[in-house]
Structures are given as C-alpha cells and as structure tokens.
Coordinates of C-alpha atoms (C1' of nucleotides) in Angstrom, one line a residue:
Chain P
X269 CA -79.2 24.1 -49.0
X270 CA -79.7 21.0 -48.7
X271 CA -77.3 18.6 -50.9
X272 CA -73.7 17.4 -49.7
X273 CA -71.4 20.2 -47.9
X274 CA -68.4 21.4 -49.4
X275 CA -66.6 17.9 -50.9
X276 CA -67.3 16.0 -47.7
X277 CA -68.5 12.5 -49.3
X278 CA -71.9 11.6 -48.5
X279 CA -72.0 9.1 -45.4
X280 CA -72.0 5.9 -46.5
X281 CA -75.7 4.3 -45.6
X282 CA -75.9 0.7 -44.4
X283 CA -78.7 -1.1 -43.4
X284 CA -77.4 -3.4 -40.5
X285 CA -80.0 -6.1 -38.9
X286 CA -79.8 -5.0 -35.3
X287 CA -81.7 -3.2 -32.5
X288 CA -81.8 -1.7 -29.3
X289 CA -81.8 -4.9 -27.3
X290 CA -78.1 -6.4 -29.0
X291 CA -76.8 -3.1 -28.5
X292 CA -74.1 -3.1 -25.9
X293 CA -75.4 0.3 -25.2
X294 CA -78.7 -0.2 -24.5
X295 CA -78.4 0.4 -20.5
X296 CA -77.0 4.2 -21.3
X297 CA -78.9 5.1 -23.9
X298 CA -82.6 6.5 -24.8
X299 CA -83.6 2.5 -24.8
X300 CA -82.9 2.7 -20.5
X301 CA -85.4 0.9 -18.3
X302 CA -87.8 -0.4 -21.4
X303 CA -89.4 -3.8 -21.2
X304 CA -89.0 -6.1 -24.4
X305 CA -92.1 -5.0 -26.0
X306 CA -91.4 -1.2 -25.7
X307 CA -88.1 -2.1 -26.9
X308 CA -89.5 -3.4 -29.9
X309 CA -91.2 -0.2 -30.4
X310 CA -88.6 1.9 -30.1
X311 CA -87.0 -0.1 -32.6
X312 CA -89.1 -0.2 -35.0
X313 CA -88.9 3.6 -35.6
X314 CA -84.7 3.6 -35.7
X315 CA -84.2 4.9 -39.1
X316 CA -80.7 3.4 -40.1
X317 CA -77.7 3.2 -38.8
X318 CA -75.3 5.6 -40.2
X319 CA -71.6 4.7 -40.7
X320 CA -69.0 7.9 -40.4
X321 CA -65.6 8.0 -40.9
X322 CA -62.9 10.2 -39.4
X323 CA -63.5 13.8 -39.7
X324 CA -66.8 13.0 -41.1
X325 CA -69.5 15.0 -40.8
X326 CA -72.9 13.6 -38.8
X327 CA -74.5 17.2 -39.2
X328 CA -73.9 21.0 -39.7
X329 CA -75.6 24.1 -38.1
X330 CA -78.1 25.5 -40.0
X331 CA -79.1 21.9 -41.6
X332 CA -82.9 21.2 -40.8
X333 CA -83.5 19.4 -38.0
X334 CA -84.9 15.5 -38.4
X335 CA -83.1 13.2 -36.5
X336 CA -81.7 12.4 -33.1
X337 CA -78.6 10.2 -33.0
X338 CA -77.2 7.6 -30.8
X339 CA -73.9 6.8 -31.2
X340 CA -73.3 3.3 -31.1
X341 CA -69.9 3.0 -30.9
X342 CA -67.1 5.6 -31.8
X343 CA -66.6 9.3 -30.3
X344 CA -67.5 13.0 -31.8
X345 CA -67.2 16.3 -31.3
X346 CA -69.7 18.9 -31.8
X347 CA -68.5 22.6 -32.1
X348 CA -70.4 26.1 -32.6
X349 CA -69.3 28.4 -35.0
X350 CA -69.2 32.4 -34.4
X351 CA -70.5 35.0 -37.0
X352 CA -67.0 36.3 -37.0
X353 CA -65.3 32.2 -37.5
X354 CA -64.4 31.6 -34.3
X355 CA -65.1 28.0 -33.3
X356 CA -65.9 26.7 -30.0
X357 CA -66.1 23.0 -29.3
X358 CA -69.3 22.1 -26.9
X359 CA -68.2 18.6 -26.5
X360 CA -67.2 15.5 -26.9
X361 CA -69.5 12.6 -27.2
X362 CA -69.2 8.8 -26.7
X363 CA -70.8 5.7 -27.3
X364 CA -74.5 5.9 -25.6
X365 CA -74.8 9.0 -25.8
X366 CA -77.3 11.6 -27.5
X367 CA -76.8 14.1 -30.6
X368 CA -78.8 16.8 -31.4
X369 CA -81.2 17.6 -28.5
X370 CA -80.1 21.3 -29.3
X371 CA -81.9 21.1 -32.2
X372 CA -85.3 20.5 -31.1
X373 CA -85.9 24.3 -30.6
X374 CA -85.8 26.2 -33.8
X375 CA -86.3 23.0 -36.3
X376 CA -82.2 23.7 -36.9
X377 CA -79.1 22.4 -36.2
X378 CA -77.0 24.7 -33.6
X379 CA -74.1 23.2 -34.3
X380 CA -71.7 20.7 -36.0
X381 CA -71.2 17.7 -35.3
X382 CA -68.0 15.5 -36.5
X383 CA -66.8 12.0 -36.0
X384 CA -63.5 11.8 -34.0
X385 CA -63.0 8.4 -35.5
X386 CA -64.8 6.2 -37.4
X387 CA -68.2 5.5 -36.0
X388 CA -71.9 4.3 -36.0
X389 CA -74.9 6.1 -35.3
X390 CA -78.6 5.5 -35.1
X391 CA -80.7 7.7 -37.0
X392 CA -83.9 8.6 -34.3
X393 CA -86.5 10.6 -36.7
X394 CA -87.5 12.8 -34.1
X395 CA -90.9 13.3 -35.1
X396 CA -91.6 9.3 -35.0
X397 CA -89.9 10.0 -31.5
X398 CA -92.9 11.9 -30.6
X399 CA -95.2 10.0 -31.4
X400 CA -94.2 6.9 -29.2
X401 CA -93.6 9.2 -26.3
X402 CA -97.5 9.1 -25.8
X403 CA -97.3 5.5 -25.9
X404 CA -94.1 4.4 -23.7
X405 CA -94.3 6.9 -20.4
X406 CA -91.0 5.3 -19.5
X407 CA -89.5 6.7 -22.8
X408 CA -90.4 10.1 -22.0
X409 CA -89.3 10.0 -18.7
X410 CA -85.5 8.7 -19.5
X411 CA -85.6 11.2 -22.6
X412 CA -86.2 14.1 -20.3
X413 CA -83.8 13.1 -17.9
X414 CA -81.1 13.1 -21.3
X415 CA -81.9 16.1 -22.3
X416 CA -81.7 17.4 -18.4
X417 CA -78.7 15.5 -18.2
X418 CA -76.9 17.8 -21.0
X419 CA -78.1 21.1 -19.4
X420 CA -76.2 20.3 -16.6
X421 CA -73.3 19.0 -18.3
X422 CA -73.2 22.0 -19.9
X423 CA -73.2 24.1 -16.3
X424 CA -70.5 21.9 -15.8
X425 CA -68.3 23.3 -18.6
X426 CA -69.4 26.8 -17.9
X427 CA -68.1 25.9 -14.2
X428 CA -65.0 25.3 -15.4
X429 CA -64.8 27.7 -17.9
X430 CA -65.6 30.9 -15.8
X431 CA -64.0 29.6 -13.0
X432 CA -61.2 27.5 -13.0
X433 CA -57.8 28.0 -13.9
X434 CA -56.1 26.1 -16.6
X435 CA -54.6 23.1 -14.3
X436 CA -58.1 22.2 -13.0
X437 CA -59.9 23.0 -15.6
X438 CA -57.5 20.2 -17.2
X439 CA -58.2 17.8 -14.7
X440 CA -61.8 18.4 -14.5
X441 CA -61.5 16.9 -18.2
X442 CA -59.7 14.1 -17.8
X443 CA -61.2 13.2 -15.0
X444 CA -64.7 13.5 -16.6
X445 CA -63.3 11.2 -19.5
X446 CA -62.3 8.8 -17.1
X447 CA -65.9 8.3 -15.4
X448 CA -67.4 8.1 -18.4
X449 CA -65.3 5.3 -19.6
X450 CA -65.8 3.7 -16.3
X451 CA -69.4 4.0 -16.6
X452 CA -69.1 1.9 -19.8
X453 CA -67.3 -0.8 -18.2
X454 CA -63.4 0.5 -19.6
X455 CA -60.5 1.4 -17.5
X456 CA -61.3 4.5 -15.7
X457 CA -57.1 4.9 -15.3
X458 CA -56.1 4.1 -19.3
X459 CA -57.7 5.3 -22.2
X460 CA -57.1 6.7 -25.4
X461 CA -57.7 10.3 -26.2
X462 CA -59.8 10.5 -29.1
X463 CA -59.4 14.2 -29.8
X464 CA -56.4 16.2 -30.6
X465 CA -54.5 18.5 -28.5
X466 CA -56.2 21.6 -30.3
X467 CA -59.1 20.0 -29.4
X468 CA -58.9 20.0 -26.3
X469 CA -57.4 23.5 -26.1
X470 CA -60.6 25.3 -27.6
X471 CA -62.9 22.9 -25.2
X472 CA -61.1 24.4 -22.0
X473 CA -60.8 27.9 -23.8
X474 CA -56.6 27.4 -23.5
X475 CA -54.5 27.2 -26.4
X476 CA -52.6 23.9 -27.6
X477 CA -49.1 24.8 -26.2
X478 CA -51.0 25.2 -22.9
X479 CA -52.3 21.6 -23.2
X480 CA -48.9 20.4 -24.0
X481 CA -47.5 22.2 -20.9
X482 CA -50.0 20.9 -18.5
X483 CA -49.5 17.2 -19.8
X484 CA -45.6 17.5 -19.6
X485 CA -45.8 18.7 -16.2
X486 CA -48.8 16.3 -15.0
X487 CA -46.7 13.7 -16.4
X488 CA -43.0 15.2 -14.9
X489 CA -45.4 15.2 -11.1
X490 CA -45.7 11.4 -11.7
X491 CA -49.7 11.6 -11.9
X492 CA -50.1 10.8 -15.4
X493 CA -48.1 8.7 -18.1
X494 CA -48.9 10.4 -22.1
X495 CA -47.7 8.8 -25.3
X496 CA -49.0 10.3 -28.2
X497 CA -52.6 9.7 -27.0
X498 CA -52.7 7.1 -24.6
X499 CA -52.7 8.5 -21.4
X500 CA -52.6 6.3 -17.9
X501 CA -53.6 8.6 -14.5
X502 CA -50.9 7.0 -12.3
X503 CA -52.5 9.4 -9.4
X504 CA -56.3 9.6 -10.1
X505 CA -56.7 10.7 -6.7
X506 CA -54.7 14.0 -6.5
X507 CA -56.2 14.4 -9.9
X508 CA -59.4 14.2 -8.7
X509 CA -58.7 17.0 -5.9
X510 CA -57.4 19.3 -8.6
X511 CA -60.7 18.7 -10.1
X512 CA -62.7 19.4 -7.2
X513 CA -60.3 22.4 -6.8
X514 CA -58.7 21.2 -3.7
X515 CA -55.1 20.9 -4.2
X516 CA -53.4 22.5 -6.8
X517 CA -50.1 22.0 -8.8
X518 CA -47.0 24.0 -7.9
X519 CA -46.3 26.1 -10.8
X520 CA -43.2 24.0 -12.2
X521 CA -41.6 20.7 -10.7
Chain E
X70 CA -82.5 18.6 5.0
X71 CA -86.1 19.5 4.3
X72 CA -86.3 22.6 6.4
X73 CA -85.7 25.9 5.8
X74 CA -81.9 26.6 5.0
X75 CA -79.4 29.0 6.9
X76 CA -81.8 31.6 8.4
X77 CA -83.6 32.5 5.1
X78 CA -87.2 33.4 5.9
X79 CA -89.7 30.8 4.3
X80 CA -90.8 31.9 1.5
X81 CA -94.5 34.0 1.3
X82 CA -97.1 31.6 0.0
X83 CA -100.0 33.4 -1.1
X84 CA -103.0 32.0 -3.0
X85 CA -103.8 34.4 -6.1
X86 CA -106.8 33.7 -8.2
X87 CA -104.5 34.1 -12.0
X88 CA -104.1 31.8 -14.8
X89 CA -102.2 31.1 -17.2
X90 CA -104.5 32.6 -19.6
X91 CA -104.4 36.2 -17.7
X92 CA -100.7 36.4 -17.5
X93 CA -98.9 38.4 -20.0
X94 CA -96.1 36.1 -20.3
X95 CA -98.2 33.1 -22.0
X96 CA -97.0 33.7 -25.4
X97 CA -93.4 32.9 -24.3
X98 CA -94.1 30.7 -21.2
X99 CA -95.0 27.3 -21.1
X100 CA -98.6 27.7 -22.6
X101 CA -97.7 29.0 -25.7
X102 CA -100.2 27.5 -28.3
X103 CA -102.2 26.1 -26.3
X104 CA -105.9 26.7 -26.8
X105 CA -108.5 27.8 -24.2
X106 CA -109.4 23.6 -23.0
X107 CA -105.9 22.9 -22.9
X108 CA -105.0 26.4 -21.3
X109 CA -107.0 25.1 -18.1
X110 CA -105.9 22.3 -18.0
X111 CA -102.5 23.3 -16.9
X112 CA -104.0 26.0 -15.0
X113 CA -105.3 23.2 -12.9
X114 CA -102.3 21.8 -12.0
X115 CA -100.2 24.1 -11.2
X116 CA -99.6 24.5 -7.6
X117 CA -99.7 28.5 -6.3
X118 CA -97.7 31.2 -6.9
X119 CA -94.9 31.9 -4.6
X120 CA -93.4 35.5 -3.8
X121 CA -89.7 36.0 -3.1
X122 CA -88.3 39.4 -1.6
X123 CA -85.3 40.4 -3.1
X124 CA -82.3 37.9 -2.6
X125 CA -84.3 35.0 -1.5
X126 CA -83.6 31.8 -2.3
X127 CA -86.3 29.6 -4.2
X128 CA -84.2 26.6 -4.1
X129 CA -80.8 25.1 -3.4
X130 CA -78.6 22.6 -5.0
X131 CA -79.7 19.1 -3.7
X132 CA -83.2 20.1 -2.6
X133 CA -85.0 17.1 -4.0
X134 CA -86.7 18.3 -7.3
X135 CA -90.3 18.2 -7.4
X136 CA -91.0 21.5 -9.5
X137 CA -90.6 23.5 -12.5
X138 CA -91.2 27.0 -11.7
X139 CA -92.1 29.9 -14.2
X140 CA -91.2 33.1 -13.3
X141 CA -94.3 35.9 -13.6
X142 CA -92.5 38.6 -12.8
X143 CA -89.1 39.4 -11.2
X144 CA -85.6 38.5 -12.2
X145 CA -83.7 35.8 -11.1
X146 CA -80.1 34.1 -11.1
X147 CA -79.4 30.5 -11.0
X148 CA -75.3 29.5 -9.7
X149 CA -73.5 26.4 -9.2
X150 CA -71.4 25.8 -6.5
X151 CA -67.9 24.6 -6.0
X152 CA -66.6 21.5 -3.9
X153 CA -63.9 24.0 -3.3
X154 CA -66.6 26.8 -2.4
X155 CA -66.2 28.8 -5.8
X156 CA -69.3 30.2 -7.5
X157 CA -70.5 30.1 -11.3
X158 CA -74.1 32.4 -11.8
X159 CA -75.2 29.9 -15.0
X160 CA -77.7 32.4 -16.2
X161 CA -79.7 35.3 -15.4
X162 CA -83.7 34.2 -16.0
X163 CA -86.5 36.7 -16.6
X164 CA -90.5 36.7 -16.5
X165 CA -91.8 34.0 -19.0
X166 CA -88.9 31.6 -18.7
X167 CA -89.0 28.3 -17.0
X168 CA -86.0 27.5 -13.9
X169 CA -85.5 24.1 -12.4
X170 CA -85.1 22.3 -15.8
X171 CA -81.3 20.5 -14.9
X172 CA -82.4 19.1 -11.9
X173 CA -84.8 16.1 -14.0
X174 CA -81.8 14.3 -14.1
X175 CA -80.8 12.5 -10.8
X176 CA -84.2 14.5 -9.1
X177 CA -82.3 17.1 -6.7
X178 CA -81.7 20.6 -8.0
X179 CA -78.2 21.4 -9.3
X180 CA -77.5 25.0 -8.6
X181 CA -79.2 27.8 -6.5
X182 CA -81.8 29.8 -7.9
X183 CA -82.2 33.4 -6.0
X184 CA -84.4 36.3 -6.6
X185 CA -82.5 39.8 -7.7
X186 CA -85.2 41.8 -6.8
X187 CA -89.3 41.3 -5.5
X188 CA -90.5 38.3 -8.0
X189 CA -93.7 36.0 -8.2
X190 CA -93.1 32.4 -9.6
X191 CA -96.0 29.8 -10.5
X192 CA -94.8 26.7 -9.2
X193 CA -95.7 23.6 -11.5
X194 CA -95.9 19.9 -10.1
X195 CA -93.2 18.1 -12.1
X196 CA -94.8 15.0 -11.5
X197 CA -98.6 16.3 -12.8
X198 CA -96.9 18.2 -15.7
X199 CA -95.3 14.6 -16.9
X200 CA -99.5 13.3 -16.6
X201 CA -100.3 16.8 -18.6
X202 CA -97.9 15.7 -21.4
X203 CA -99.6 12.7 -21.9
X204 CA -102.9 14.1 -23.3
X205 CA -101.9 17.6 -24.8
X206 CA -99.3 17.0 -26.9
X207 CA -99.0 19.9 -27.8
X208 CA -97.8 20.5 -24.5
X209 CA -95.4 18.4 -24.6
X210 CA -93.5 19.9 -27.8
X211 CA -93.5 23.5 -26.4
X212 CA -91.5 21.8 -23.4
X213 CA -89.1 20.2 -25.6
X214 CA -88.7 23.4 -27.1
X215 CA -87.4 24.9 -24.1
X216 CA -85.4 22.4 -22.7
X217 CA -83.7 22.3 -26.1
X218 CA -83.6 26.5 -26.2
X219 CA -81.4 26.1 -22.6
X220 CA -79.3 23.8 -24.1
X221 CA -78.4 26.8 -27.0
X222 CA -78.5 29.2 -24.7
X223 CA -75.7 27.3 -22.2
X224 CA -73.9 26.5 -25.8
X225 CA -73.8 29.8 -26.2
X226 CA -72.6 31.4 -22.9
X227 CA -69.6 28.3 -23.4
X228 CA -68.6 29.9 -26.6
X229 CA -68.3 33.2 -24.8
X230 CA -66.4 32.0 -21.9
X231 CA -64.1 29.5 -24.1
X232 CA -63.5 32.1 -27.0
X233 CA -63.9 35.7 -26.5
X234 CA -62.2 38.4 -25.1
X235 CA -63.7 40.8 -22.3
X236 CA -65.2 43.2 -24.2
X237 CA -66.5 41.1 -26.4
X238 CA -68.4 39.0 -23.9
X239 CA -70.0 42.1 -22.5
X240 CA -70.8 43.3 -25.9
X241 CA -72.8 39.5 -26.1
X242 CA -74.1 40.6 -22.7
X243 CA -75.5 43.5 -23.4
X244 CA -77.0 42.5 -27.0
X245 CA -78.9 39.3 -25.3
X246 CA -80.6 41.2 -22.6
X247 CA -81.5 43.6 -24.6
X248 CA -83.6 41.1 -26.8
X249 CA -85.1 39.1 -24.1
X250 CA -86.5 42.5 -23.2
X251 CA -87.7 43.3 -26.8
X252 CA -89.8 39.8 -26.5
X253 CA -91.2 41.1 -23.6
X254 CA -92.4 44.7 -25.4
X255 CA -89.8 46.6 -23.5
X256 CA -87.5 48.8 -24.9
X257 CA -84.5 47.3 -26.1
X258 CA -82.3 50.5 -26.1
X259 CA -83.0 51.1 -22.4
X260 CA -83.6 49.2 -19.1
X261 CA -82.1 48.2 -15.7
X262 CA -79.5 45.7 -14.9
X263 CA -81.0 44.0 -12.4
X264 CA -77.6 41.8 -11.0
X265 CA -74.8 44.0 -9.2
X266 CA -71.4 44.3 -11.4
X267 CA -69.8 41.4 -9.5
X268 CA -73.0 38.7 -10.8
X269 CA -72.1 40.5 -14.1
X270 CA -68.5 39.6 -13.5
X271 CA -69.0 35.9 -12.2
X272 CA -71.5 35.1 -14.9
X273 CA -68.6 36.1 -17.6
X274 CA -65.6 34.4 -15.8
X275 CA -64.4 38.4 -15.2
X276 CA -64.2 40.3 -12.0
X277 CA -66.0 43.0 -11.2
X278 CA -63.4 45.8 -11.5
X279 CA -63.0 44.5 -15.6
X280 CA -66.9 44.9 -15.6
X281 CA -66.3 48.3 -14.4
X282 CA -63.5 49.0 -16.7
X283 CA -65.4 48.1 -19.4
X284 CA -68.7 49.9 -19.0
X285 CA -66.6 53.3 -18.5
X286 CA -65.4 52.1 -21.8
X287 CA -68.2 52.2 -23.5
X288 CA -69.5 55.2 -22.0
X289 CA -66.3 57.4 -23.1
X290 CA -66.5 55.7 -26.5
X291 CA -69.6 57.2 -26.9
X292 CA -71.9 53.9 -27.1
X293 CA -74.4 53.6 -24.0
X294 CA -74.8 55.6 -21.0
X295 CA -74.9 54.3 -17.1
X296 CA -76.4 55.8 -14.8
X297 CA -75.8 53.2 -11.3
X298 CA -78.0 50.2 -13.3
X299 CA -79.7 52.1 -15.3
X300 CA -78.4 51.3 -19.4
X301 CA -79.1 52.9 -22.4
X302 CA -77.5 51.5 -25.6
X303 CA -76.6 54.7 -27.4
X304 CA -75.0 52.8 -30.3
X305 CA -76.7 49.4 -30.5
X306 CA -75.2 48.5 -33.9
X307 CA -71.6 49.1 -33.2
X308 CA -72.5 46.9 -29.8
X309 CA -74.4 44.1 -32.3
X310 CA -71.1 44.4 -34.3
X311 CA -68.9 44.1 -31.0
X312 CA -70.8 40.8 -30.1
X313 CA -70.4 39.0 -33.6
X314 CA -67.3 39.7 -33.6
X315 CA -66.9 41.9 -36.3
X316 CA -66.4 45.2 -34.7
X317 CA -63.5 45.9 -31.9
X318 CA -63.0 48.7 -28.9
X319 CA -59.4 50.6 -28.9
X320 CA -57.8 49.3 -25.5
X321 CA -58.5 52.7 -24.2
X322 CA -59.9 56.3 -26.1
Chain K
dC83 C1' -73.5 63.3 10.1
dG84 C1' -71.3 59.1 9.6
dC85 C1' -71.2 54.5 8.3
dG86 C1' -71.5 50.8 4.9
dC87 C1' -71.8 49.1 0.5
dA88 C1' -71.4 49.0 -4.4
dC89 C1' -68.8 50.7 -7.6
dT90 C1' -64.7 53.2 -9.9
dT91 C1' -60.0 54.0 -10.8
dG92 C1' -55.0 53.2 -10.6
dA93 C1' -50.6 50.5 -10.4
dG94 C1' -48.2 46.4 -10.5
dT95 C1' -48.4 41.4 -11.2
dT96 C1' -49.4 37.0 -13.3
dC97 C1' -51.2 33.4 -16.0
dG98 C1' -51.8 32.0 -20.2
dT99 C1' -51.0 33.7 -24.9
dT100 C1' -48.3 34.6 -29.0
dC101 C1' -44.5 33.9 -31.8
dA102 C1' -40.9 31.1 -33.0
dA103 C1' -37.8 27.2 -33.1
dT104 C1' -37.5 22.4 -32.7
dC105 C1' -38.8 17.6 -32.4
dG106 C1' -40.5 13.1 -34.0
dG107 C1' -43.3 9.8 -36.2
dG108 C1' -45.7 8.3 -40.4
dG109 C1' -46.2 8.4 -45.2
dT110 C1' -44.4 9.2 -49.9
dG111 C1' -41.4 9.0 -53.6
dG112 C1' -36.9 8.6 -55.6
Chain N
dC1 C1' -34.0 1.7 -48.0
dC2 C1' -33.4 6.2 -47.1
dA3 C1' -34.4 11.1 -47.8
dC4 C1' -37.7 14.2 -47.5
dC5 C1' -41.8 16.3 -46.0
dC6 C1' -45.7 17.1 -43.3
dC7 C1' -48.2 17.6 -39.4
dG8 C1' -49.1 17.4 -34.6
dA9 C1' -46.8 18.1 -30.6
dT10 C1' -43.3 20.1 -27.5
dT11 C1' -40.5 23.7 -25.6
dG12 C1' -38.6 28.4 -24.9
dA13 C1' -38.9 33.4 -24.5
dA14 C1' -41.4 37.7 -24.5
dC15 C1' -45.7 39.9 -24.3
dG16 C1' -50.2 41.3 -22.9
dA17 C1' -55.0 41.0 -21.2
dA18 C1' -57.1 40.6 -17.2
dC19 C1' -56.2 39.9 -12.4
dT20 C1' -54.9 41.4 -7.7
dC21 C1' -54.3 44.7 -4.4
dA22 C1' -55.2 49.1 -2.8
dA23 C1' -57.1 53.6 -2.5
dG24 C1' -60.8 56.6 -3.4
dT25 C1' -65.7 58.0 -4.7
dG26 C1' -70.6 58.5 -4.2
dC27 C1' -74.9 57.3 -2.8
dG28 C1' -78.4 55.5 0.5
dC29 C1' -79.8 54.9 5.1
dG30 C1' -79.9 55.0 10.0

DNA sequence: CGCGCACTTGAGTTCGTTCAATCGGGGTGG
DNA sequence: CCACCCCGATTGAACGAACTCAAGTGCGCG
C-alpha cells in the first residue's frame, strides 16, 4: 500500500537551499501577506522540495494524506478516477498554486495528481501546517481563502460544464489560462499549452476531435493563432464575450 | 446594495433559546467533537437563527460575506449566475451542512443560496469563528474538514457533468441523497425530493423533460416508484450499480 | 368550475460523438 | 541520410443521445 506505484520511478528527492522569501512565487502562494519572521516560520516547516518529471506522479487517490504541495514552478494535472475507469481531469495547476486541499477530509488522497512537465514542488506536512496556524493568524486567514478560492473554481467548472456549450466552454478555458498567466506576470495573449488535446477534451467533458475542431475554426475566425501548442489570442476580446456567453461563433466560417 | 433585494420579504429574525448542544445535527455540523466547554463556546458566538419560508433567498452573489450559516433544518439550493443570465444550482445542501464557504475568498458571496421549502439556519460570525479557531483547535480541524469535503463533493459532481451519460448522473443523484439521508437516521430507500424536476435538471446540465424521461424509466424498469416527489428506491443495488458505472438501463423497456 | 403550474409524453432536430482515414513531426534503426 | 514507425492531431461522414418544440395530463387552489 504504501511502496512505489506500478513502475513509476520513485521521485527523485533533492534537498535545495531555498525558502519562501527567494521564491518568485511567494506573492501567490500560502506565504501571501507574511512578515519576514513569519516567513521564517513557515519555512522552517517546508519538508523538501520534490523534483517531478513529465508524467510523473506527485500523488495517487487512495495514498494517505500528509502533505500539501506548492508548486514552485512547472504545471500538473489532477484527475479522479470512476469505479467503473472512467477518468475525469479536475484541473490543471500552475506555479503558486496549492495540491491536495481535497485531502484534508478523509486523511486520503481524492485524486491523482501528475506533472504536465517537469516540475518542483514543496512538500507542506500538513500537520506541521497546523500547528503554526495558531501561531501566524495571517497564515490561516490566506489558507482559508485558498481553499475557498478552489471551491469556487470548482463552481466555475461545474458552470461551464452544465451549462455551456462546447465553443464557450472552450473559451472559458483559454481565457482562464490566460489570466492566470497574466497574474504571474506572462503574456496574457501567448502561452504554451501544457496539456494535450485529450486533456483538454475530458476537462470540458468534449472529446479530442472536438477540441481540434474548435481550435481550427477559432483559428480559421482569425481570433487565435495554434502551432502544435503555442497558441496566440489575436482577438482576446471576442474571446472573452464567448466566455462570458455573449457572442457566439457561427457554426462554420 | 445593502438593502433588501428585488421585493423579497426580509427575512424572519427570531431569537430561539437552542444550542448547538440541543440540536440533532451536532454530530455532522460544525461542533462535531467538540466537548461540553468548547461546545459553548461556539454557542456563544453564533449570532441567531434565521427562518426562511419556502423560496427565500438567504443571500445573493456579491452580498459582502460576513457569515457561515448552518442549516438546522430545511433544504436548500445554492446557483451561480451567468454574465449572460444562465443558471448553474452548484448543490443541493441539507440540515447539518455548512453554506457560504466560497465566498472567504474575495469576501462577497458567489452564488445564491435559496430555501426549497420552510428552513431555520444558525448564522455564525465569520469574523468570531476565525477568533474561535484560535483557541479550540479542535475547531479548527473539523472546519478544514468540511471545506476539504466541498471540495470532493464539487470534484465529484465535475466528474458527473464531464463524464457520464444521463442516466447515469441521475443514478449518482439518487444514490448521494439517499446517503446524506442515512447520516441523518432517515430512511435511505424512501424520502422527498425537495427541488422541482427542472433544479434536478439544471443541477445535472439536463433539462427537465430528460429528468422526466428518465424517472418514468426507472419506474417501468421496475427500480423505484414516484409518486409527485415522493421516491422510493425499489432496487437500490441495481441503482448503486447504475452510479459506478457498472450496471446500464436499455434505452427504453 | 376553471385557471395555473409542474410535470409527462411525443416527434423532429441538433450538437457533439463515434468511427475511420489521413496528416505530420520526431525519433529510431538500417 | 533516408525509410519507417509511432503518436498526437486533424478532418470527414454518419450516428445517436439529449435537446427543442409542442401538445397533453393532472393536481392544487381560488
């Protein structure tokens, strides 16, 4: 139960000399709004950093729950497996940004979690976590608002997918991706797309050839350039009203 | 912006001598495991219980947030709204569980929570619960706990919306309510649907006339009955097997 | 009794899927 | 260096699950 999964090599383990305050990250992440000395703190109790390659594996559902993670740089996935095998992805994750809150209920994973690319995480032992909570108020508070922060992102997806059809629900997602870069200080109009096209398909609930469709004819409408996974949004603006749901593509151009 | 919204009558505010200890939902609610000290300590910062008649609202997206609310008794439903006017119900919440958790994050609500039928809510000062957390920590870690459980529950509603097929979905439907209603010491084989087809629908990204289809399906196939909203699950298994997948309804019989 | 509302049922349509063929770039081995 | 293969992606054609539109039912309430 507990030993390496199924021929995935263990992650490689690296102990790096760095904290919260060099990280590049630090303004996004749990670490938001502390004063040096509560910085310290916080790092003090950062387990590791954890390097992942591609396709690696960061956890799996049903793994006891430990650790929190921050990734530090580098993007994953994190997908929910039916009884029956289906496999639905619940998101995709950037640098900043916090793994496993779904755990804390249950003392289990809920989920796997996979790097996109290679990447580096910080290993929070949760229970350490705890414990400075009743020391640093300011921690708590910007934990809270995390883990409040991915309930609604999550109403967000359900938003789309109960709602939507497939154009916006595409737009939504790009749209999404391109605040997010923005918010960490990259082009809001050019990025790369980390995940694959079936990715992306079981995200929306759409199939790949339905991606592919939607990015030929965003790209034949002149809002988007694509090649291979670079994508440019040469109209983020009629994007965006797709996403907000008003305007909407004419079937074929 | 503060006032009452669109002709909804304000809401009853009636001062009820209870606790938390006297309720019958403290095992699942907040409290749980706290001990008799800690148990009034809570009690004494909660602010009063609120009524709602059937259909009111207890508060709107972008309401500034200042409270949690746990629902005594009653049913409710909690939506998101559109830019473009359309409607998601996010869940379906029922005595002992805790609404106005995605609205820590950037302190206004976002979504609508309304009552689907006569309910009584304890209204809990976000700002004194955050104090609270401070000095019982044990507190503290049952709150995790359900912030983390809406993050699995929302996970799990996305792999319904991104993954399954109709009947399937109601099938997940049918099994979850029927547990949440075995926690309480109902029965799980019988009870009322306290949302009208089309919530039903919304909440599944189906319309109403597929809800309709579907329970007629079921009832021919032998496997509940409906009587206007009142279920019973005549064939819980093959309804279990149904929702993981493993078991599938003839198109029609 | 008659109106309104929630729900049911039927028939035709549509959006996205499924199935299948093809493309194209990157890596491998002859 | 080129031939070959593999895999992810694209494109086309036909299908089907769920939707839309429309008519009908039944119950509650004034």
């Amino acid at each position: 139960m507990n030993q390496p999964i199924q021929g995935a090599p263990p992650p490689s383990v690296i102990a790096i000399k760095s904290s919260c305050a060099n990280c590049s990250m630090h303004q996004l992440c749990l670490p938001m709004g502390l004063d040096n000395a509560d910085l310290d703190r916080l790092d003090k109790i950062i387990g590791r950093r954890r390097r992942l390659a591609r396709d690696e594996r960061l956890y799996q559902m049903g793994e006891p729950f430990r650790n929190l993670y921050a990734i530090r740089f580098g993007h994953f996935k994190t997908f929910q497996v039916n009884p029956s095998g289906g496999l639905q992805i619940t998101g995709f994750q950037m640098a900043g940004e916090l793994l496993g809150m779904d755990a804390i209920s249950g003392d289990r994973h809920h989920c796997d979690a996979v790097a996109l690319e290679d990447s580096e995480v910080c290993e929070i032992p949760f229970s350490r976590l705890e414990d400075l909570f009743g020391e640093v108020p300011t921690l708590l508070r910007h934990f809270h608002r995390l883990m409040s922060q991915e309930i609604t992102r999550e109403q967000n997806v359900m938003l789309s997918l109960g709602n939507m059809r497939a154009e916006q629900r595409f737009a939504v997602f790009l749209i999404n991706l391109s605040a997010r870069y923005a918010a960490r200080g990259y082009s809001p109009d050019s990025f790369q797309l980390r995940m694959s096209r079936e990715d992306i398909g079981n995200y929306l609930g759409l199939t790949i050839e339905s991606i592919s469709r939607l990015l030929s004819r965003f790209k034949n409408q002149g809002w988007l350039k694509i090649d291979k996974r670079e994508v440019t949004l040469l109209d983020p603006a009629i994007l965006k009203a797709m996403a907000a749901g008003t305007a909407q593509c004419s079937p074929m151009a």
